PDB file of C-alpha atoms and ligand atoms in Angstrom:
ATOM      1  CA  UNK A  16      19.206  -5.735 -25.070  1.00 96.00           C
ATOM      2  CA  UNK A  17      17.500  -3.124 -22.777  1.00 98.00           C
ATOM      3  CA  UNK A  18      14.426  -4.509 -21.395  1.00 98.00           C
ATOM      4  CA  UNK A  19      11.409  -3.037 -18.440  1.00 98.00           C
ATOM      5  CA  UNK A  20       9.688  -4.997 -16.371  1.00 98.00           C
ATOM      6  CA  UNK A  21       6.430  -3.833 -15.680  1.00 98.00           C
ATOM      7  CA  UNK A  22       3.871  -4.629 -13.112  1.00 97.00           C
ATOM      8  CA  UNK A  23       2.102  -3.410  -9.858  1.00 96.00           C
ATOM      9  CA  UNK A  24       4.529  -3.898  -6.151  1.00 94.00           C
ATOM     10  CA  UNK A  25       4.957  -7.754  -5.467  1.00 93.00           C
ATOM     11  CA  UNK A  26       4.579  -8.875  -9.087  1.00 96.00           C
ATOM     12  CA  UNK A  27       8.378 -10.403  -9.029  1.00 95.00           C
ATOM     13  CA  UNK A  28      10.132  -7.509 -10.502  1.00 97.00           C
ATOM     14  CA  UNK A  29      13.021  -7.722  -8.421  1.00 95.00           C
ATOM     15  CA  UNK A  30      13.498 -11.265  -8.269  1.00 96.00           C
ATOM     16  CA  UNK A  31      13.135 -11.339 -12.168  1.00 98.00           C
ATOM     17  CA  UNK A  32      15.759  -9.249 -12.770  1.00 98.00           C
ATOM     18  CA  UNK A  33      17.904 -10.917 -10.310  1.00 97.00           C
ATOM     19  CA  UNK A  34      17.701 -13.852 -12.390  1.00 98.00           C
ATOM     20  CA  UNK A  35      18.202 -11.539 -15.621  1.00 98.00           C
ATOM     21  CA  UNK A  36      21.306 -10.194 -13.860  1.00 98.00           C
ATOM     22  CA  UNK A  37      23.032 -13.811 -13.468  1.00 97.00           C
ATOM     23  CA  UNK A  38      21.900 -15.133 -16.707  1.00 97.00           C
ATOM     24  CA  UNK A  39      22.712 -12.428 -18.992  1.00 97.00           C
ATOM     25  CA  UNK A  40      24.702 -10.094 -17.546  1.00 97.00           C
ATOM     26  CA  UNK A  41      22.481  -7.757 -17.619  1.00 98.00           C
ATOM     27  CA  UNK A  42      22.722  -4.554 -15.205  1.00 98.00           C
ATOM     28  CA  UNK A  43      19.624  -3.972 -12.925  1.00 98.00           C
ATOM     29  CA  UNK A  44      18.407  -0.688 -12.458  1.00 98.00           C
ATOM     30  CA  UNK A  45      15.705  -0.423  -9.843  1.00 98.00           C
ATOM     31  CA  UNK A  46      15.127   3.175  -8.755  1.00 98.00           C
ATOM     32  CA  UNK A  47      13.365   2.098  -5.924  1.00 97.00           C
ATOM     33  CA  UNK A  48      16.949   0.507  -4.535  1.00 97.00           C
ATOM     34  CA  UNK A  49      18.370   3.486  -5.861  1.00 98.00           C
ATOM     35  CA  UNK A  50      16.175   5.873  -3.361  1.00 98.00           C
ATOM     36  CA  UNK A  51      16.386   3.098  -0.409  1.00 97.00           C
ATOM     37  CA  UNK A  52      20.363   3.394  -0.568  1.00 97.00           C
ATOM     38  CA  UNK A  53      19.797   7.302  -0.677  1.00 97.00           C
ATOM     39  CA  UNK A  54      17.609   7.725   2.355  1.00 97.00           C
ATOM     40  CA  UNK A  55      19.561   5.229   4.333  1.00 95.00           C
ATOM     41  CA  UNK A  56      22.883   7.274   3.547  1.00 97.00           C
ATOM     42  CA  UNK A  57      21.107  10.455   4.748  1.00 96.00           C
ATOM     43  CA  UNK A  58      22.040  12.432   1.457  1.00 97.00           C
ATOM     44  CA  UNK A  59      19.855  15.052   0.713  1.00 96.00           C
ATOM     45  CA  UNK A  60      17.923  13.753  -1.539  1.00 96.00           C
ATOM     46  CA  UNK A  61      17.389  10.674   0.548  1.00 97.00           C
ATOM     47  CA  UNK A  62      15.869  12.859   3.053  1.00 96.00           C
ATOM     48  CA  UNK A  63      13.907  14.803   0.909  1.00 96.00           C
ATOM     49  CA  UNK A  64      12.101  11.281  -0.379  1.00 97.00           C
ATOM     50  CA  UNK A  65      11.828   9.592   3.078  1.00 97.00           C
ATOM     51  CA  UNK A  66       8.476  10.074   3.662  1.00 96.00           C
ATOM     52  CA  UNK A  67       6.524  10.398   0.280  1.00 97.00           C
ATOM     53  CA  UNK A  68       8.390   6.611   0.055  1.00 97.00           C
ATOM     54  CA  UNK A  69       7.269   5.553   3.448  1.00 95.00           C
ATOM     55  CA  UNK A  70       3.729   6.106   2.789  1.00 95.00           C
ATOM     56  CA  UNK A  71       3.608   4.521  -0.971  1.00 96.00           C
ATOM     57  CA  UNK A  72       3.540   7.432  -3.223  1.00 97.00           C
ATOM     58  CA  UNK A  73       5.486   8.787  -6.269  1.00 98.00           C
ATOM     59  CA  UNK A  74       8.375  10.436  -5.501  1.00 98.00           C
ATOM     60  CA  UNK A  75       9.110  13.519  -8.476  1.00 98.00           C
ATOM     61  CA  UNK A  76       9.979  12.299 -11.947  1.00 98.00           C
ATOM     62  CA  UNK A  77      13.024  14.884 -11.998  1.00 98.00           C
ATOM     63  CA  UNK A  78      14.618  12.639  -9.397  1.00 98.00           C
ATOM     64  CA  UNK A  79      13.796   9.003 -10.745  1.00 98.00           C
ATOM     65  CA  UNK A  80      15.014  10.492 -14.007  1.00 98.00           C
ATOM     66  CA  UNK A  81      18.092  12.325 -12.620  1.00 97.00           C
ATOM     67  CA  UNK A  82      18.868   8.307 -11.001  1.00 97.00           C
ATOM     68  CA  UNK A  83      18.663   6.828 -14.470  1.00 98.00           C
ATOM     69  CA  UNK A  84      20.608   9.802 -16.146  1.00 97.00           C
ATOM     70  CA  UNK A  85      23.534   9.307 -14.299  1.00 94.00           C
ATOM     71  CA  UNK A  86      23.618   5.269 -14.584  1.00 96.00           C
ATOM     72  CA  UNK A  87      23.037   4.911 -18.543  1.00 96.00           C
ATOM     73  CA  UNK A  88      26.468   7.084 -19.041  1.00 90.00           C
ATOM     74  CA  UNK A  89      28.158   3.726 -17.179  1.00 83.00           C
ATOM     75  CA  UNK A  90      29.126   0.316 -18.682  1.00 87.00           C
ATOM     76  CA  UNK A  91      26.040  -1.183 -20.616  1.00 93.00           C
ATOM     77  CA  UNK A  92      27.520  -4.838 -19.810  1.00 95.00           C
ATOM     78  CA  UNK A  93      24.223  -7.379 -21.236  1.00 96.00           C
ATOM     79  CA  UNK A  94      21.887  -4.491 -21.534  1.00 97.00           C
ATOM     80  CA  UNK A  95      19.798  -2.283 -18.877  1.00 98.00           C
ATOM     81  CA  UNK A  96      17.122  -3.939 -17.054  1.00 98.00           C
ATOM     82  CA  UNK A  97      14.762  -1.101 -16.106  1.00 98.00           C
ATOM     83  CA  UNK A  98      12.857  -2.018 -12.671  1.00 98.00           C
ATOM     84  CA  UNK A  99      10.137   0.262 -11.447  1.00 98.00           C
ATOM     85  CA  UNK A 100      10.726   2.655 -13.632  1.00 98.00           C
ATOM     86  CA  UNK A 101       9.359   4.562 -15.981  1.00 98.00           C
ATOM     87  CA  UNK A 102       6.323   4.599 -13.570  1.00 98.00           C
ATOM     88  CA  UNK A 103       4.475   7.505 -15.277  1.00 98.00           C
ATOM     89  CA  UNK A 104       4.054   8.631 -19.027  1.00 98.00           C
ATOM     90  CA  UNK A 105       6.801  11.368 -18.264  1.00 98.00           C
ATOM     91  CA  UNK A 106       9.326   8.774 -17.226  1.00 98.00           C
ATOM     92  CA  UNK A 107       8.611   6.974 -20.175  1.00 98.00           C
ATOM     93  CA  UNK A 108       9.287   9.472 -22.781  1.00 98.00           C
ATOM     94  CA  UNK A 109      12.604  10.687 -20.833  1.00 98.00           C
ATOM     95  CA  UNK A 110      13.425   7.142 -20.729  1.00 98.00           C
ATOM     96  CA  UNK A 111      13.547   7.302 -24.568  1.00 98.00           C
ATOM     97  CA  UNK A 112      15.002  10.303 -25.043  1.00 98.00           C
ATOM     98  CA  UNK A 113      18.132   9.325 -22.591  1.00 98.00           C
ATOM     99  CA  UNK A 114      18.644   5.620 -24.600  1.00 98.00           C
ATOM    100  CA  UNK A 115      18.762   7.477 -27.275  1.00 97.00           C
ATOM    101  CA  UNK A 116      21.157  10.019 -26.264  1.00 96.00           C
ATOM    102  CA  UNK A 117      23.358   7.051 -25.620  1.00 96.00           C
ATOM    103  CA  UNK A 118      22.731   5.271 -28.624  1.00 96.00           C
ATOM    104  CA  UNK A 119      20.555   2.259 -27.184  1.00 96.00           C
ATOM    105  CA  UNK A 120      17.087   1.682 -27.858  1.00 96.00           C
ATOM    106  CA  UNK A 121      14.012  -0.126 -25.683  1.00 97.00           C
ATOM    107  CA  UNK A 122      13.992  -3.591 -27.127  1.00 97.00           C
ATOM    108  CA  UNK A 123      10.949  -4.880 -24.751  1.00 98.00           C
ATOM    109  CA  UNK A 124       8.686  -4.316 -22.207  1.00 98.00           C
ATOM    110  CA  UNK A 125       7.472  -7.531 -19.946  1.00 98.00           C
ATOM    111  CA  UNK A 126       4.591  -6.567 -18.331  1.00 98.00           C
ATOM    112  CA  UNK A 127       3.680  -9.128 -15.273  1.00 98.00           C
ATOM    113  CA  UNK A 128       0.222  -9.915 -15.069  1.00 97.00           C
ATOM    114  CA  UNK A 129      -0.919 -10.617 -11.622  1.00 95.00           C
ATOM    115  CA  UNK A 130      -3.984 -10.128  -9.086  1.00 92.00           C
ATOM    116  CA  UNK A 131      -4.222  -7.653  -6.355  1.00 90.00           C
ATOM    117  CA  UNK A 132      -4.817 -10.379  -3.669  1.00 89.00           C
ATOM    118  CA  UNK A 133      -1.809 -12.183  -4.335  1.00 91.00           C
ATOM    119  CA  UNK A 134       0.479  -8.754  -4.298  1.00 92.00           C
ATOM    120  CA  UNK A 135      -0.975  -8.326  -0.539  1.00 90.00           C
ATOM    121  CA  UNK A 136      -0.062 -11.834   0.535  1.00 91.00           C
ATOM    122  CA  UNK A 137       3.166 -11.843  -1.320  1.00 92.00           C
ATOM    123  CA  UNK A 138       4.344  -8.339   0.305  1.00 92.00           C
ATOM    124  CA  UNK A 139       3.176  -9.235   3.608  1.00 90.00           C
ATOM    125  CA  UNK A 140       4.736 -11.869   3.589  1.00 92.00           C
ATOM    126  CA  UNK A 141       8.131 -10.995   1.888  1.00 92.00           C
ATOM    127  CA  UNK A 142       8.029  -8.514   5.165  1.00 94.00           C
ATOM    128  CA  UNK A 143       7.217 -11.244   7.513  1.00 94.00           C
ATOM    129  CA  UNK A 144      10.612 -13.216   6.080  1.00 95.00           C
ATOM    130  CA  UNK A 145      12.575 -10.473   6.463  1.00 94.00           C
ATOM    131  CA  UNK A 146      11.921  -9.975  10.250  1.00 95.00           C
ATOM    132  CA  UNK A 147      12.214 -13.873  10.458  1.00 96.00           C
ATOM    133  CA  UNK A 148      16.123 -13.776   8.893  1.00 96.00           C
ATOM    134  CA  UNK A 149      16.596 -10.949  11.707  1.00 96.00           C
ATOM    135  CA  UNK A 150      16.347  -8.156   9.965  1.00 95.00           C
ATOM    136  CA  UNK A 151      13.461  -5.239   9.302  1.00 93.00           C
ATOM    137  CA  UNK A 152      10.803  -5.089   6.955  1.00 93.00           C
ATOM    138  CA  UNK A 153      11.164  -2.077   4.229  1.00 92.00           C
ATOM    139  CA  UNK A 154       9.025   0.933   5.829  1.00 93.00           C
ATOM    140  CA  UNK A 155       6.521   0.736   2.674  1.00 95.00           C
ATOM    141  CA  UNK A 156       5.920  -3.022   3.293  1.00 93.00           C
ATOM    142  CA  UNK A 157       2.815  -2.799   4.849  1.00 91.00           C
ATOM    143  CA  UNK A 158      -1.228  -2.732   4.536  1.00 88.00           C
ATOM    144  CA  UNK A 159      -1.585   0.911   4.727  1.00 91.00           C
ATOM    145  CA  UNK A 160       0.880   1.707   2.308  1.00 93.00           C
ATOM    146  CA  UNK A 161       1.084  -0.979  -0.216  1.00 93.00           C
ATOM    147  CA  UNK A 162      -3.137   0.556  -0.460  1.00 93.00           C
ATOM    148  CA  UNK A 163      -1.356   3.511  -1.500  1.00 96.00           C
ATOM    149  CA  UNK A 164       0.951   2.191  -4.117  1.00 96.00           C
ATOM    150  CA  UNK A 165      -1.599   0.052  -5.577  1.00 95.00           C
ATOM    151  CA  UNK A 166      -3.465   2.782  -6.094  1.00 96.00           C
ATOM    152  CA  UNK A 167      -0.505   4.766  -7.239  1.00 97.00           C
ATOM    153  CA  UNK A 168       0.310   1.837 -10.027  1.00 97.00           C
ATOM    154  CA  UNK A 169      -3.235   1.913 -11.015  1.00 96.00           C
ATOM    155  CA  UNK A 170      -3.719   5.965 -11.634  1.00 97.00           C
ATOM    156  CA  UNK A 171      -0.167   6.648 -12.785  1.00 98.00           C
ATOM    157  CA  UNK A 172       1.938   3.359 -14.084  1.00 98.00           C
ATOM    158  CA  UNK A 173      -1.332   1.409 -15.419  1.00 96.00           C
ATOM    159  CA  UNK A 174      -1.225   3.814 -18.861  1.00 97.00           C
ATOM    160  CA  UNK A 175       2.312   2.407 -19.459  1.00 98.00           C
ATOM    161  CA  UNK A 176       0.390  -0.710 -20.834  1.00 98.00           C
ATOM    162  CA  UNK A 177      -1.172   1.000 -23.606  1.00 97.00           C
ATOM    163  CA  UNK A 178       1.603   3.684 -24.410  1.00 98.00           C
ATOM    164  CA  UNK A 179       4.234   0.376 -24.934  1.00 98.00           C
ATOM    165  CA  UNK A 180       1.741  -1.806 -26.786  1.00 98.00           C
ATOM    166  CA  UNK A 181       1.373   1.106 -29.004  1.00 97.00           C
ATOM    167  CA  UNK A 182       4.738   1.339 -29.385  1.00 96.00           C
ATOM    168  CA  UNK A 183       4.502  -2.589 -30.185  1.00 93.00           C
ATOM    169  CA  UNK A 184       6.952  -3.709 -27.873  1.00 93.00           C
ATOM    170  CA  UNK A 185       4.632  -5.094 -24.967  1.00 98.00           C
ATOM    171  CA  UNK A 186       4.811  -8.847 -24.116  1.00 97.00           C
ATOM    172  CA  UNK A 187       2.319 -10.555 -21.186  1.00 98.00           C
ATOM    173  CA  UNK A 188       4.171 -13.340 -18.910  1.00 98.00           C
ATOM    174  CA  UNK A 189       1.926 -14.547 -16.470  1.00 97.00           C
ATOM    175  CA  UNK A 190       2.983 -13.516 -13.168  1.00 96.00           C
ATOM    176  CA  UNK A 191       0.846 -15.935 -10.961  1.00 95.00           C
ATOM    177  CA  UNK A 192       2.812 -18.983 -12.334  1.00 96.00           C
ATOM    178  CA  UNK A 193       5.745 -20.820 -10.149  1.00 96.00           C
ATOM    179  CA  UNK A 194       8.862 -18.416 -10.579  1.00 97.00           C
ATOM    180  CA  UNK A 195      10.741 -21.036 -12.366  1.00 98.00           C
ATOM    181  CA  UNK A 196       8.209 -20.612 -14.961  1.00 98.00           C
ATOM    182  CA  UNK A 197       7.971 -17.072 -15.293  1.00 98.00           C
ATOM    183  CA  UNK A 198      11.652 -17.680 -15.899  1.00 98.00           C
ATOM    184  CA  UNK A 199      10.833 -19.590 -18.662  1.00 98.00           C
ATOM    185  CA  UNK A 200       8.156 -17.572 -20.214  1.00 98.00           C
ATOM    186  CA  UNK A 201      10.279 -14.340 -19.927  1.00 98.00           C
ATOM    187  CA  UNK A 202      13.477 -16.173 -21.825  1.00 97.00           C
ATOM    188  CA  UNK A 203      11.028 -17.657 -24.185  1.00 96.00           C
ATOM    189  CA  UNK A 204       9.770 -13.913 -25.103  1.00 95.00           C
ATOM    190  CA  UNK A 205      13.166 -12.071 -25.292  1.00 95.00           C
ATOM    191  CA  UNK A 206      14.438 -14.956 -27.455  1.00 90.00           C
TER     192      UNK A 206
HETATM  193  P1  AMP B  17       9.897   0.005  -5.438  1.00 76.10           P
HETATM  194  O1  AMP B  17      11.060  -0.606  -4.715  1.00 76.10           O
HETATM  195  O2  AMP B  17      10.059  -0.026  -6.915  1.00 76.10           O
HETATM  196  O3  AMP B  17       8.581  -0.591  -4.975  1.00 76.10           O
HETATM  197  O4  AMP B  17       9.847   1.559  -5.047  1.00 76.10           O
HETATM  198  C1  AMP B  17       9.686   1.964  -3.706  1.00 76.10           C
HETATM  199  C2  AMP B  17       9.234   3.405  -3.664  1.00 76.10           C
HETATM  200  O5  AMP B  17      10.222   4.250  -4.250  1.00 76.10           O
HETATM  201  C3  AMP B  17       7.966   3.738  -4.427  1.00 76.10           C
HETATM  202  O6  AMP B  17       6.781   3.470  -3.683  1.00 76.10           O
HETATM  203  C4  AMP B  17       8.160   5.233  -4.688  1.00 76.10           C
HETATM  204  O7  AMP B  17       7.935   5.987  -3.512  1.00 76.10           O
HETATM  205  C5  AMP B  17       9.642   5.302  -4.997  1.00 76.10           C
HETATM  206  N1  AMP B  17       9.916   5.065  -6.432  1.00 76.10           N
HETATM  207  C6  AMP B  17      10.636   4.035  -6.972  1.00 76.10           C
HETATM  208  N2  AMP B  17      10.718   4.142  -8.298  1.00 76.10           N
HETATM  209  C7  AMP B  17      10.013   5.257  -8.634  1.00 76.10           C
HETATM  210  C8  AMP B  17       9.697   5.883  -9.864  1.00 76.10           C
HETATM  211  N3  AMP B  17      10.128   5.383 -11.043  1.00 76.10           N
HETATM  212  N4  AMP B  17       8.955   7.023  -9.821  1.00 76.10           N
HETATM  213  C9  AMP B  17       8.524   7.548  -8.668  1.00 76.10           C
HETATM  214  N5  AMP B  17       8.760   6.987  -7.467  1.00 76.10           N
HETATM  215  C10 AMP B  17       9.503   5.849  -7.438  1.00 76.10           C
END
């Protein structure tokens, strides 16, 4: 089963899929940890994204789809657990093409329905714990730029809603309950 998890920064993406991963076996495949482990290895690329990721915006879809490329020719394990991308219509019709190419298909796309105030309080604080446990807060973690991605979700990812409910295979969890729940609801929906 190939799934997406959809929704704005500090829905619960990542710890979703985290939970997928153990559960199912799935394989996660955030391309925002994919560009993190690139700029912090200095490859090229990495320093050819630094910035546009520092200050909240889209990186190219030629390099999110070049990431995605490369790890769908791998071992498929549970299924692919698509987080953070597609993030614009492009991604999502490449995204189709490539399953295809491999002979998988999308079987559904959770979409995380939150509010804006709670994705500020959650990401300021998920940066605040990480400088707690000793370590540093990710560069994109704060006011200025989570404005920026919001906004960035809103103009580019937001259309994803309609183009998969279209496609009929959109299902709402509510994002705002306890995790445990969302849990729950997500299981419930992928049967
Ligand atoms: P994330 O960890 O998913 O919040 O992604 C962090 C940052 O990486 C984003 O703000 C973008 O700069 C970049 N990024 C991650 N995934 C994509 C994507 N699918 N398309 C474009 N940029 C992305």
């Amino acid at each position: 089963m190939n799934i997406i998890l959809l929704g704005p920064p500090g829905a619960g993406k990542g710890t979703q899929a985290s939970h997928l991963v153990e559960t199912r076996d799935m394989i996660q495949l955030s391309t925002g940890d994919m560009l993190r482990e690139a700029k912090s290895s200095g490859t090229e690329m990495g320093l050819k994204v630094a910035a546009i990721m520092d200050a909240g915006e889209l990186v190219t879809d030629e390099i999110v789809i070049g990431l995605i490329r490369e790890k769908l020719e791998g071992d498929k394990k549970g299924g692919f657990i698509f987080d953070g991308f597609p993030r614009t219509l492009t991604q999502a019709d490449a995204l189709a093409d490539l399953l295809a190419e491999v002979g998988e298909k999308l079987d559904a796309v959770v979409a995380l329905a939150v509010n804006d105030d709670v994705l500020v309080d959650r990401i300021v604080g998920r940066a605040a714990e990480a400088v707690a446990a000793g370590g540093t807060a990710r560069a994109d973690d704060n006011e200025e730029s989570l404005k920026i991605r919001l906004m960035e979700y809103y103009k580019k990812t937001n259309a994803l809603i309609g183009y998969y409910h279209a496609k009929g295979n959109l299902v709402w969890v509510d994002g705002l309950a306890e995790i445990d729940a969302v849990k729950a609801e997500i299981a419930e929906a992928l049967g």
